[in-house]
PDB file of C-alpha atoms and ligand atoms in Angstrom:
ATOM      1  CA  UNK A 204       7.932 -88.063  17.238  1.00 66.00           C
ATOM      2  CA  UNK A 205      10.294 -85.139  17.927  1.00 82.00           C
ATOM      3  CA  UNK A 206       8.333 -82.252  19.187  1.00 84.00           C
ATOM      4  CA  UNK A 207       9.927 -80.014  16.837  1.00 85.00           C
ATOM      5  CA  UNK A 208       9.361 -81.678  13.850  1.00 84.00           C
ATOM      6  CA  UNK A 209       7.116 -79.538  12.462  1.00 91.00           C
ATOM      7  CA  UNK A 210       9.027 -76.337  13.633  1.00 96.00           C
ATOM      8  CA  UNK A 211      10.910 -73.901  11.605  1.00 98.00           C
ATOM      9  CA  UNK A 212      13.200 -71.422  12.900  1.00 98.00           C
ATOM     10  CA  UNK A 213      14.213 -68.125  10.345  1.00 98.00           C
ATOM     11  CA  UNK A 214      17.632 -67.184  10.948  1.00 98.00           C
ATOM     12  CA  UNK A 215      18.383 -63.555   9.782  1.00 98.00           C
ATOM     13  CA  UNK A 216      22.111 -62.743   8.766  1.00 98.00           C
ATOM     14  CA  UNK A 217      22.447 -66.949   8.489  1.00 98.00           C
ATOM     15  CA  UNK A 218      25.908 -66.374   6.984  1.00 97.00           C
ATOM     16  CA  UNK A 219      27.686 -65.448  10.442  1.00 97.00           C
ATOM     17  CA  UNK A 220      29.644 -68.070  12.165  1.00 97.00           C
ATOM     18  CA  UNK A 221      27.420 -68.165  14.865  1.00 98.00           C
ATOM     19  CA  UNK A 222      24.290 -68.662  13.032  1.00 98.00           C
ATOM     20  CA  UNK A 223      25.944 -71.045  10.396  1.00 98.00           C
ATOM     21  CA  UNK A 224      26.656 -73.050  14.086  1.00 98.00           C
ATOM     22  CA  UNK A 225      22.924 -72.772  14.975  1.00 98.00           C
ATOM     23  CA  UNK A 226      21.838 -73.950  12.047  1.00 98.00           C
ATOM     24  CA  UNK A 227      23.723 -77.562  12.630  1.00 98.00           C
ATOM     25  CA  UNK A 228      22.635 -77.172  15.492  1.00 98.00           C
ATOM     26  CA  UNK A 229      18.369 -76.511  15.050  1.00 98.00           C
ATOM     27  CA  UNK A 230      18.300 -79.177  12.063  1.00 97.00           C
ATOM     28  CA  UNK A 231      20.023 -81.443  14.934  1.00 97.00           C
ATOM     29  CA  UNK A 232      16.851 -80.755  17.915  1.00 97.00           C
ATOM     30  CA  UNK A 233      14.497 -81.469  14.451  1.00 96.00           C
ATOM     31  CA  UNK A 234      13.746 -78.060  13.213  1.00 97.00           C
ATOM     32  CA  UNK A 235      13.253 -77.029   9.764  1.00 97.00           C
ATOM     33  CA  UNK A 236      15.635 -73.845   8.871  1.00 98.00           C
ATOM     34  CA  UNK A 237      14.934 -70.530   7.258  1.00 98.00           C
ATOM     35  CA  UNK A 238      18.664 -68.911   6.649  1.00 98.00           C
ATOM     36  CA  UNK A 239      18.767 -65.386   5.404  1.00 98.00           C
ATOM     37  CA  UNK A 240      21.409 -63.514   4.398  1.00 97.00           C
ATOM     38  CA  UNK A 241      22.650 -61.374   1.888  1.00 96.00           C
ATOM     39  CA  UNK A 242      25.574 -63.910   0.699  1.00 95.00           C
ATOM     40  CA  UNK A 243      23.499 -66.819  -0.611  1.00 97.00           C
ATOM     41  CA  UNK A 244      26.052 -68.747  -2.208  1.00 97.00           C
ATOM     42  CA  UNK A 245      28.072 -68.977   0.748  1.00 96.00           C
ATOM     43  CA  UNK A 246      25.147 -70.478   3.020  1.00 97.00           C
ATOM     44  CA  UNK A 247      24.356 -73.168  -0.188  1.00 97.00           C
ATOM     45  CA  UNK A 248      28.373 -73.896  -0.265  1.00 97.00           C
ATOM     46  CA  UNK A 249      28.046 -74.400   3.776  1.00 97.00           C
ATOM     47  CA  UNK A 250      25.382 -76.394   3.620  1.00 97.00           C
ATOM     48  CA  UNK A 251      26.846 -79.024   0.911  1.00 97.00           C
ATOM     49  CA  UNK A 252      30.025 -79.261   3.093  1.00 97.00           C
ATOM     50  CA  UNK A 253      28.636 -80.153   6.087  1.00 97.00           C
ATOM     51  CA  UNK A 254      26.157 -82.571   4.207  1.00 97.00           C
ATOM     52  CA  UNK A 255      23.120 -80.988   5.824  1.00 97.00           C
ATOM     53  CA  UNK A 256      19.864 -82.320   4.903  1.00 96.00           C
ATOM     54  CA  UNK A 257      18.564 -79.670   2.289  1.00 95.00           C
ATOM     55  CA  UNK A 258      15.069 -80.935   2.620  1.00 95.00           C
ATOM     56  CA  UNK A 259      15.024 -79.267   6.235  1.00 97.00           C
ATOM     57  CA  UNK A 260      17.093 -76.003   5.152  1.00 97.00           C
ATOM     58  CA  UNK A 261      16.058 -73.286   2.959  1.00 97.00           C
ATOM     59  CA  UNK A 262      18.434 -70.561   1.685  1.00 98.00           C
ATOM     60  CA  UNK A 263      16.855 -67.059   1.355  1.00 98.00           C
ATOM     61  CA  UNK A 264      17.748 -63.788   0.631  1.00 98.00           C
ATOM     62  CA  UNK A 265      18.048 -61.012   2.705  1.00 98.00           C
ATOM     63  CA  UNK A 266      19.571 -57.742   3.617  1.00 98.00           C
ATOM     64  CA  UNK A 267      19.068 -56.106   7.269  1.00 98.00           C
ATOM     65  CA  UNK A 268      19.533 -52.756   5.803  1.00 98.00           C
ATOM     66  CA  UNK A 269      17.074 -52.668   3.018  1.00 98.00           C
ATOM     67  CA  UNK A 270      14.535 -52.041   5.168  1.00 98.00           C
ATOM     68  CA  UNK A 271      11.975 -51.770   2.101  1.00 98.00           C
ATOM     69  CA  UNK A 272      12.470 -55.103   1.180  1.00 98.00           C
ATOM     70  CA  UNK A 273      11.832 -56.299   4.587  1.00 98.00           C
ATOM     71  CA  UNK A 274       7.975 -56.565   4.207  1.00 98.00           C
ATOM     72  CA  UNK A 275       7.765 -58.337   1.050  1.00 98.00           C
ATOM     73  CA  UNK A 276      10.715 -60.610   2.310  1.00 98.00           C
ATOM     74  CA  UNK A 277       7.876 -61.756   5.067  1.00 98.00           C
ATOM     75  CA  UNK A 278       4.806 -61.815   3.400  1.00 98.00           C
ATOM     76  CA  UNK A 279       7.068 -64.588   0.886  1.00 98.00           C
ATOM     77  CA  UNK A 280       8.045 -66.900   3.613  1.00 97.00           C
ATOM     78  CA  UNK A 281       6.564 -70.216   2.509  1.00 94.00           C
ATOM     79  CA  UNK A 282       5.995 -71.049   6.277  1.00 96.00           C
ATOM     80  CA  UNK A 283       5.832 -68.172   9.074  1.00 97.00           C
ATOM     81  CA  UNK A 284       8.681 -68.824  11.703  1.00 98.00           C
ATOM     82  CA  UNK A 285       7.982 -70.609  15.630  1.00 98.00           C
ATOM     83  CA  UNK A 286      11.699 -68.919  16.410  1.00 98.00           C
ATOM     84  CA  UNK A 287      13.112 -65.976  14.583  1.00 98.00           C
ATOM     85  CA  UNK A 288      17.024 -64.627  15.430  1.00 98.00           C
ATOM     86  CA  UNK A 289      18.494 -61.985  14.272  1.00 98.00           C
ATOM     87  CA  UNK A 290      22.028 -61.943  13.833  1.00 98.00           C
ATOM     88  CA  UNK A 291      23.465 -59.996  11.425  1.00 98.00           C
ATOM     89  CA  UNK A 292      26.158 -57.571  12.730  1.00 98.00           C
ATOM     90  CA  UNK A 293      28.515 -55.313  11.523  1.00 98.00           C
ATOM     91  CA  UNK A 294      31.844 -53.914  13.233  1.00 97.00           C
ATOM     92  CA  UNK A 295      34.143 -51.552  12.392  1.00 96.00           C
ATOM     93  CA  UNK A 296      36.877 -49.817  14.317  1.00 95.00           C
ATOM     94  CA  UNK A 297      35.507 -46.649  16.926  1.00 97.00           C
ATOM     95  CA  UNK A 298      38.051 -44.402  15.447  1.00 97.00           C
ATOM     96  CA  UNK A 299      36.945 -44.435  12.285  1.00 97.00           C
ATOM     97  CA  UNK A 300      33.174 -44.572  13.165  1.00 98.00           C
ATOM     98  CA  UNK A 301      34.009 -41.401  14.965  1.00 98.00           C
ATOM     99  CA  UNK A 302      35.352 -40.249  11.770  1.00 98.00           C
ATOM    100  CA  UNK A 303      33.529 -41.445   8.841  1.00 98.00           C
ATOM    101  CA  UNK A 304      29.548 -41.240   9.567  1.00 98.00           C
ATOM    102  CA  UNK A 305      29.251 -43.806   6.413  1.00 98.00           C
ATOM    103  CA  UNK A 306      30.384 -46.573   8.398  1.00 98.00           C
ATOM    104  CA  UNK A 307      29.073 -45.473  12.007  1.00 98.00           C
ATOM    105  CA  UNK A 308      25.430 -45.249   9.889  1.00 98.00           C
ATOM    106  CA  UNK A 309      25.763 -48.993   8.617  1.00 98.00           C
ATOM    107  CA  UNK A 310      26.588 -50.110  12.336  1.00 98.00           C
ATOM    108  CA  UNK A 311      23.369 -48.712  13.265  1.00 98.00           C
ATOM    109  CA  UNK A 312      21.458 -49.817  10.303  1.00 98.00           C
ATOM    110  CA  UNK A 313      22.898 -53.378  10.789  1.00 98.00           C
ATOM    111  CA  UNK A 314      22.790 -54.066  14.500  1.00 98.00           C
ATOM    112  CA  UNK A 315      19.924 -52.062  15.264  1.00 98.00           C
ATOM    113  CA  UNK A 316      17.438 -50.303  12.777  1.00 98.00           C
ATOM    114  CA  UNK A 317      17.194 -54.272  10.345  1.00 98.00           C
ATOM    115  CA  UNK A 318      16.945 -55.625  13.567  1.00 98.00           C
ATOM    116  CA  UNK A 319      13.852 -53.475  14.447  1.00 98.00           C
ATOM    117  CA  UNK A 320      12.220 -53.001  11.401  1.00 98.00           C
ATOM    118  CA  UNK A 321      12.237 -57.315  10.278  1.00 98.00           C
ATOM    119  CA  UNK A 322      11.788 -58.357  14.073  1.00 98.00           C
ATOM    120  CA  UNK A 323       8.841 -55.659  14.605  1.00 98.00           C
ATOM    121  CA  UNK A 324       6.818 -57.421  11.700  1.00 98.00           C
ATOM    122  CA  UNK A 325       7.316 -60.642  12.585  1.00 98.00           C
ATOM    123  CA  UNK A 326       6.017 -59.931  16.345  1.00 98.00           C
ATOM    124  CA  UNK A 327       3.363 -57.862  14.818  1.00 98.00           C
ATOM    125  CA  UNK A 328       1.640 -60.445  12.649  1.00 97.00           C
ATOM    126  CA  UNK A 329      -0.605 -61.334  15.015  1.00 95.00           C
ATOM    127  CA  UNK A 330      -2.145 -63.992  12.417  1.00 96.00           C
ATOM    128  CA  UNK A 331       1.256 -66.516  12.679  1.00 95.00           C
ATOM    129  CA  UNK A 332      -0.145 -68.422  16.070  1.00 95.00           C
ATOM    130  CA  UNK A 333       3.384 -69.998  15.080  1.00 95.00           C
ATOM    131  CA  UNK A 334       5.690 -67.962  16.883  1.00 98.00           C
ATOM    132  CA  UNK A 335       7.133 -68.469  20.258  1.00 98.00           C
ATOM    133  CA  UNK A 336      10.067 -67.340  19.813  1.00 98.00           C
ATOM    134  CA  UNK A 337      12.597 -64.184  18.862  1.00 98.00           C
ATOM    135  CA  UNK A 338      16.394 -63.993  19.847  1.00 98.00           C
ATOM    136  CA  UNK A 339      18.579 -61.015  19.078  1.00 98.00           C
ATOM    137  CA  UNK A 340      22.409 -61.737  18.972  1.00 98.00           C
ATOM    138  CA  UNK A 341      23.843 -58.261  21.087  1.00 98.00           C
ATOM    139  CA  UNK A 342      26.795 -57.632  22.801  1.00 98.00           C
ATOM    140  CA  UNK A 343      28.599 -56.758  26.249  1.00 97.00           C
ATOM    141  CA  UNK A 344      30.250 -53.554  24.267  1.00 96.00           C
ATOM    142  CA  UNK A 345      25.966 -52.443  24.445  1.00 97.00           C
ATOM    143  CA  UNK A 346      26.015 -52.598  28.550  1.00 97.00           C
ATOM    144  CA  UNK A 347      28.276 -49.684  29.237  1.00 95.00           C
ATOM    145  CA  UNK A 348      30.008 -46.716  26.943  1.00 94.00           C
ATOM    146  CA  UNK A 349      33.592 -47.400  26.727  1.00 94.00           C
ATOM    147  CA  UNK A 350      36.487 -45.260  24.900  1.00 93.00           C
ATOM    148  CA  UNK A 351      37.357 -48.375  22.822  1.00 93.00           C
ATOM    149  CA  UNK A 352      33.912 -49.728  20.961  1.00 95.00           C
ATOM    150  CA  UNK A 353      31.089 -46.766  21.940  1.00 97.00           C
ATOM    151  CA  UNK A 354      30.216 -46.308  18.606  1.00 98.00           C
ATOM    152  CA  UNK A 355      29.146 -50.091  17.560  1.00 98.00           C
ATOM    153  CA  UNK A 356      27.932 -50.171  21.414  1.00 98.00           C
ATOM    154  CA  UNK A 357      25.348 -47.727  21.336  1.00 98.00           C
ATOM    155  CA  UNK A 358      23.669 -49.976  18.046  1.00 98.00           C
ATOM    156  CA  UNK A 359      24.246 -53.061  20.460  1.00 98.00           C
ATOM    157  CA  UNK A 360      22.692 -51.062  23.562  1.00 98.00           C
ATOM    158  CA  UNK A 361      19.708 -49.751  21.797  1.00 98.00           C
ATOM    159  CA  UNK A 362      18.730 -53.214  20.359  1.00 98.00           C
ATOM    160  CA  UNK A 363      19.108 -54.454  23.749  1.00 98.00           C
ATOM    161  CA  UNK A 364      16.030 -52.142  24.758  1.00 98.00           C
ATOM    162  CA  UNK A 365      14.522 -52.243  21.939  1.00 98.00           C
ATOM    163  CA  UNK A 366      14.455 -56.411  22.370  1.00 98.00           C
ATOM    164  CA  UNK A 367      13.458 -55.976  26.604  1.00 98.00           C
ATOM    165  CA  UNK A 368      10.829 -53.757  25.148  1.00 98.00           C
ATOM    166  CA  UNK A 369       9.387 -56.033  22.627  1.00 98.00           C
ATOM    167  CA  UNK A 370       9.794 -59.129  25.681  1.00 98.00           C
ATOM    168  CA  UNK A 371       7.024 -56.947  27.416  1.00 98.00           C
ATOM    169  CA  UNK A 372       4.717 -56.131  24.403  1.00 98.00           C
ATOM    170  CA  UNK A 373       4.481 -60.130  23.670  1.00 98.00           C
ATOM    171  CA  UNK A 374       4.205 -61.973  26.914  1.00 97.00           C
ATOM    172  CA  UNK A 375       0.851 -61.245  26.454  1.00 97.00           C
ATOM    173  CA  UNK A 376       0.648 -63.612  23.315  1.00 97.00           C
ATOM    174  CA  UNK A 377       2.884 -65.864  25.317  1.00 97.00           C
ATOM    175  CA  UNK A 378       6.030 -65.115  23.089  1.00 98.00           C
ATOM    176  CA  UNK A 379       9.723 -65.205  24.606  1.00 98.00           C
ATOM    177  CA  UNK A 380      12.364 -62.805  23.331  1.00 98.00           C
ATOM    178  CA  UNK A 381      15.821 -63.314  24.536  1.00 98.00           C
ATOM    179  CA  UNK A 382      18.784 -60.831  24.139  1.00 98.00           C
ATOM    180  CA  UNK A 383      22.081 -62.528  23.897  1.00 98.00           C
ATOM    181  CA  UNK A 384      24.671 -60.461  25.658  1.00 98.00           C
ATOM    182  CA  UNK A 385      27.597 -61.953  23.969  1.00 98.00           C
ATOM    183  CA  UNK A 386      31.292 -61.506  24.772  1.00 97.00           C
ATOM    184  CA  UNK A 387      34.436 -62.317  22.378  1.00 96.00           C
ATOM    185  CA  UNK A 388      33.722 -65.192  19.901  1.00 97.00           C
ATOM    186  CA  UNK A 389      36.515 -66.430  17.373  1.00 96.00           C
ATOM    187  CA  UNK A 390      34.136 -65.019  14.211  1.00 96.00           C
ATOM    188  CA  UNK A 391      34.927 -63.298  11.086  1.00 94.00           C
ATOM    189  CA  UNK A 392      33.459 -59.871  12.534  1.00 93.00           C
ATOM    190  CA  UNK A 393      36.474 -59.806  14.816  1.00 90.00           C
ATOM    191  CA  UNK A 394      39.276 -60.409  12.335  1.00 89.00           C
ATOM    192  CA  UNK A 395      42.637 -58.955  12.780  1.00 86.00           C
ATOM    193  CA  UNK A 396      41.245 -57.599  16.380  1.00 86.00           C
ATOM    194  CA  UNK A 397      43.838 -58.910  18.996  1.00 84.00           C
ATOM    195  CA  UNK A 398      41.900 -60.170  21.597  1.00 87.00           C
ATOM    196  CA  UNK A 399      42.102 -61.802  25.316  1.00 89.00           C
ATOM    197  CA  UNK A 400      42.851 -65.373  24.056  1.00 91.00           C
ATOM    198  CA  UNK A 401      41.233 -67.004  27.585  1.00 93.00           C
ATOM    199  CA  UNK A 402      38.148 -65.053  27.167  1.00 95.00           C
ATOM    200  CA  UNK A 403      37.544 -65.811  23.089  1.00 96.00           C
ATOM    201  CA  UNK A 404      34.420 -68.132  22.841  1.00 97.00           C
ATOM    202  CA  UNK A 405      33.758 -70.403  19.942  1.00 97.00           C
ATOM    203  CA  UNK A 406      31.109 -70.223  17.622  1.00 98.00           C
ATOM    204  CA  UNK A 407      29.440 -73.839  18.039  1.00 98.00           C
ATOM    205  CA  UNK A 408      29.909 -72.963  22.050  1.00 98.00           C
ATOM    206  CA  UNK A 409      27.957 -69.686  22.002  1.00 98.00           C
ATOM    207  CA  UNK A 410      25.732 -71.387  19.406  1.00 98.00           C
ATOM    208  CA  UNK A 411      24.108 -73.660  22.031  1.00 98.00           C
ATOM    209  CA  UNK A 412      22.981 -70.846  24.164  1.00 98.00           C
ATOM    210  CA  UNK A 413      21.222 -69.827  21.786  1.00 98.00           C
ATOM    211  CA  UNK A 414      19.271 -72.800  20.292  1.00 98.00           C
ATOM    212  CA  UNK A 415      18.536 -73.641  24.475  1.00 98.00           C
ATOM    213  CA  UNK A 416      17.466 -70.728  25.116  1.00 98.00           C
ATOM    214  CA  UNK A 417      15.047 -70.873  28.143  1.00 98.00           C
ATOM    215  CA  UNK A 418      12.870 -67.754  29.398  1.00 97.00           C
ATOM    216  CA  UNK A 419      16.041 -65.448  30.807  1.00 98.00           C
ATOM    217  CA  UNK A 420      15.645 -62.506  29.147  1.00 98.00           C
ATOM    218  CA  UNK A 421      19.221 -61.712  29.460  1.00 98.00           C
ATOM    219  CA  UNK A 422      21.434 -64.756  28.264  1.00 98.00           C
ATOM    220  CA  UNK A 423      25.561 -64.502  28.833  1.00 98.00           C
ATOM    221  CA  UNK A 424      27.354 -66.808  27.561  1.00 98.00           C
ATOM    222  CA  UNK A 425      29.980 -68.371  29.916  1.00 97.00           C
ATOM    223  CA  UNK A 426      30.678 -67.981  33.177  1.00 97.00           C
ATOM    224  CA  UNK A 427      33.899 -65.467  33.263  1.00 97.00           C
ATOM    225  CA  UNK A 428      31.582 -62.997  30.826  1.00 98.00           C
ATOM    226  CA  UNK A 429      28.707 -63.161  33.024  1.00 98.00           C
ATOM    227  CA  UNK A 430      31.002 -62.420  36.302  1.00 97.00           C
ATOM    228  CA  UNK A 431      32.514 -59.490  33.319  1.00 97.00           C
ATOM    229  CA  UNK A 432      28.511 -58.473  32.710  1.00 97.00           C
ATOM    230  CA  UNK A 433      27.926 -57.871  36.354  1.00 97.00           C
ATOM    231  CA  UNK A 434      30.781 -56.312  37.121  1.00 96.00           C
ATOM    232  CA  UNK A 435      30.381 -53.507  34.378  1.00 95.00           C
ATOM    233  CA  UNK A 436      26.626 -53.415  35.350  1.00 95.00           C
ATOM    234  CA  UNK A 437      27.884 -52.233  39.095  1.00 95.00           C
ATOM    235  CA  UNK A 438      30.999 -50.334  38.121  1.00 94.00           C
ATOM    236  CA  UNK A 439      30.815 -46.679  38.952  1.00 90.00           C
ATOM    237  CA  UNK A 440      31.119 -43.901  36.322  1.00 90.00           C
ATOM    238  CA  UNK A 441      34.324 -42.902  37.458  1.00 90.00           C
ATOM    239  CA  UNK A 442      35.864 -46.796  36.899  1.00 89.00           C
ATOM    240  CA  UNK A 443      34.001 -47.434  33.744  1.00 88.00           C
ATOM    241  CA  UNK A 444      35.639 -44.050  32.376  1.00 89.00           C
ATOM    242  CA  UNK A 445      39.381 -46.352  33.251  1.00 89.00           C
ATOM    243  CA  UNK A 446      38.517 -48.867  30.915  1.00 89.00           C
ATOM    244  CA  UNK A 447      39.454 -49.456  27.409  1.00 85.00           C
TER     245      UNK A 447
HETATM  246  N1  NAP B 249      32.069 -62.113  17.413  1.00 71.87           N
HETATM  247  C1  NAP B 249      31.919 -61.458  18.569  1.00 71.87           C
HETATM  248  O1  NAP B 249      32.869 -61.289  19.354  1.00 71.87           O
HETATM  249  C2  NAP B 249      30.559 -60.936  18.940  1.00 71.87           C
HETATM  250  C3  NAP B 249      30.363 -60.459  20.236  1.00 71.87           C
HETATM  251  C4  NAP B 249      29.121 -59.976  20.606  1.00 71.87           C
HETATM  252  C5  NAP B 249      28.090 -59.974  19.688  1.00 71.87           C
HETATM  253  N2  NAP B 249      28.295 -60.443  18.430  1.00 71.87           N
HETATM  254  C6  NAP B 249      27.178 -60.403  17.484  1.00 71.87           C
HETATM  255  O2  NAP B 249      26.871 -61.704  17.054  1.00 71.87           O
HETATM  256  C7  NAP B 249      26.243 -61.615  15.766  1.00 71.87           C
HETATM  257  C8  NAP B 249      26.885 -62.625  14.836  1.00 71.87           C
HETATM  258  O3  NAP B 249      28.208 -62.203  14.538  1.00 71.87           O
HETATM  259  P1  NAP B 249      29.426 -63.193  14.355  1.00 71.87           P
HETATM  260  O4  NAP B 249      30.275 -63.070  15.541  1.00 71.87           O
HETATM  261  O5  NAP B 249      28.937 -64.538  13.949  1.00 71.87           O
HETATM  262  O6  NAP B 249      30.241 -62.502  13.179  1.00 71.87           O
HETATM  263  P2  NAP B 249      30.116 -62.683  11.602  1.00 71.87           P
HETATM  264  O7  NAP B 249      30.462 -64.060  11.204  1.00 71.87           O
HETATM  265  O8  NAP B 249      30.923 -61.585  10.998  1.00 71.87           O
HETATM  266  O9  NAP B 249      28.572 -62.448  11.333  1.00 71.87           O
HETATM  267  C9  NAP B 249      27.984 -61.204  11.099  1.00 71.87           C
HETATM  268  C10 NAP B 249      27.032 -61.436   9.958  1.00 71.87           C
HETATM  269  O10 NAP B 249      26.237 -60.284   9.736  1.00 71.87           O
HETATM  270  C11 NAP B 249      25.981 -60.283   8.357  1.00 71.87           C
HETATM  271  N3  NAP B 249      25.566 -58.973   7.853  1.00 71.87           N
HETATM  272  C12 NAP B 249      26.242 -57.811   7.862  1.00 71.87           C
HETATM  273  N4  NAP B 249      25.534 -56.865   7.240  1.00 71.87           N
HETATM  274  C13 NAP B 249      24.376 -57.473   6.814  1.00 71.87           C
HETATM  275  C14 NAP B 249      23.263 -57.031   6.086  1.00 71.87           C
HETATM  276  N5  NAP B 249      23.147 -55.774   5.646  1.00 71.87           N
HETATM  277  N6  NAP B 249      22.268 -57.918   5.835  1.00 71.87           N
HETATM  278  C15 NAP B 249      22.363 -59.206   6.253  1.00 71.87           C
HETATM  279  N7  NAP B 249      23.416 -59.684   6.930  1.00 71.87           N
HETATM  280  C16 NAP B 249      24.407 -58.812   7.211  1.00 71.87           C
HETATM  281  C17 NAP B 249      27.311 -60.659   7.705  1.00 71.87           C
HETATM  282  O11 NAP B 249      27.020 -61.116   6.430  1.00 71.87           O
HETATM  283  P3  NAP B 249      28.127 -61.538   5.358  1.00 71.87           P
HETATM  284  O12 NAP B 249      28.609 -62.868   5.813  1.00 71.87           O
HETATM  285  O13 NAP B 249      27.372 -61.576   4.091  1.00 71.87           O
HETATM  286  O14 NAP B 249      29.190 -60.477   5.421  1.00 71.87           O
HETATM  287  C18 NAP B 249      27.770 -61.743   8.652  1.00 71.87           C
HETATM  288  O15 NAP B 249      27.403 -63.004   8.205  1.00 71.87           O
HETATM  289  C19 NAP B 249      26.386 -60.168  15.308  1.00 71.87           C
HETATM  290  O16 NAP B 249      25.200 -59.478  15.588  1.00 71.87           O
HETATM  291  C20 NAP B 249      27.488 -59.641  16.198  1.00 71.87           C
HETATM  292  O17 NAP B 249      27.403 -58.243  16.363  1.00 71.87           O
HETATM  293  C21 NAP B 249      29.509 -60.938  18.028  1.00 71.87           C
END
């Protein structure tokens, strides 16, 4: 029998383009699926169009920035998760985060505060001997401050810590997080961006990185953004400030 038969991964913010790829992809290694997100209908349409077997995939509701919901939202789960990953992000343009708090506000709410307040009860709930797993979708823009993306960088950076954080707290109780350091993917967060064509990942690519994911902390996807990941790791103030 496939060892993970019996396992059920909860994807939060299912309707992305990545997750949507991970969840073909989990029902594929024998995993039940959890998909949460806010636009339900969409996930059931996806679902019927790729023919997926809705015995294995449940569609749930749920918003990363209703952070009073988030509780209740857990204690319903039918079945507590072995892998939980977060992925619901939100983008808009640094300009007009620098402009408009509103939108800056829902960056940080999105990418970072749902993030910490759903993920921080699941790892706490020390009663699900299920778990083994959480993965948080985050982002190059999070490794340095740049002039172009700072604002929606700083929500990627501080989930980042926040996730390398919550790594130590649970190796303890033997539970992996992984932070996904993700470069360009062709997804509907990045519409009407123009973008390095050679470096743009697909979503079914980056999607396997994440349903493989081993005990790396960090994970970049492809080789040219990891060689890009190092490189902005190393580069001095004075270069970084060059940059876009
Ligand atoms: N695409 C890239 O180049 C890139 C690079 C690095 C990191 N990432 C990260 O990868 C993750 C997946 O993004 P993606 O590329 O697949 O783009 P995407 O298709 O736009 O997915 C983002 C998802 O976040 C969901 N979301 C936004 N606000 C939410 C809320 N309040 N509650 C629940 N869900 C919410 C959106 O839901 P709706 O569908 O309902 O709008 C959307 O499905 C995000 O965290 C993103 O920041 C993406």
């Amino acid at each position: 029998m496939n060892q993970n038969t019996n396992k059920t991964v909860l994807i939060l913010g299912a309707n992305s383009d990545v997750a949507k790829q991970c969840i073909i992809q989990y029902l594929e290694k024998g995993f039940s699926v959890m998909a949460a997100s806010r636009n339900t209908k969409s996930l059931e349409d996806f679902i019927v169009t790729n023919n997926l077997d809705q015995k294995k995939v449940t569609v749930l509701y749920f918003d990363a920035a209703d952070f009073d919901s988030h509780q209740q939202f857990y204690n319903d789960l039918s079945v507590k998760p072995h892998i939980a990953v977060y992925s619901a992000g939100f983008l808009v343009d640094n300009q007009k985060a620098l402009r408009d708090f509103k939108v800056a506000k829902q960056m940080m709410e999105v990418n970072y505060m749902g993030g910490v307040s759903i993920l921080s009860i699941i790892a706490m709930d020390e009663i699900n001997k299920n778990l083994e797993r959480i993965i948080g979708l985050s982002s190059l823009s999070g490794v340095r401050g740049r002039k172009s993306n700072f604002v929606y960088g700083s929500t990627k950076a501080a989930f980042t810590q926040y996730l390398a954080g919550l790594r130590q707290e649970l190796a303890s109780r033997k539970i992996t997080v992984n932070a996904l350091v993700i470069g360009y993917i062709r997804t509907k967060i990045n519409e009407g961006l123009e973008l390095n064509e050679s470096l743009i990942m697909e979503p079914d690519y980056v999607a396997k990185f994440i349903v493989n994911a081993g005990n790396s902390f960090t994970i970049v996807p492809n080789f040219k953004w990891k060689m890009i990941y190092h490189i902005l790791r190393l580069l001095p103030e004075s270069l970084a400030a060059k940059l876009p």
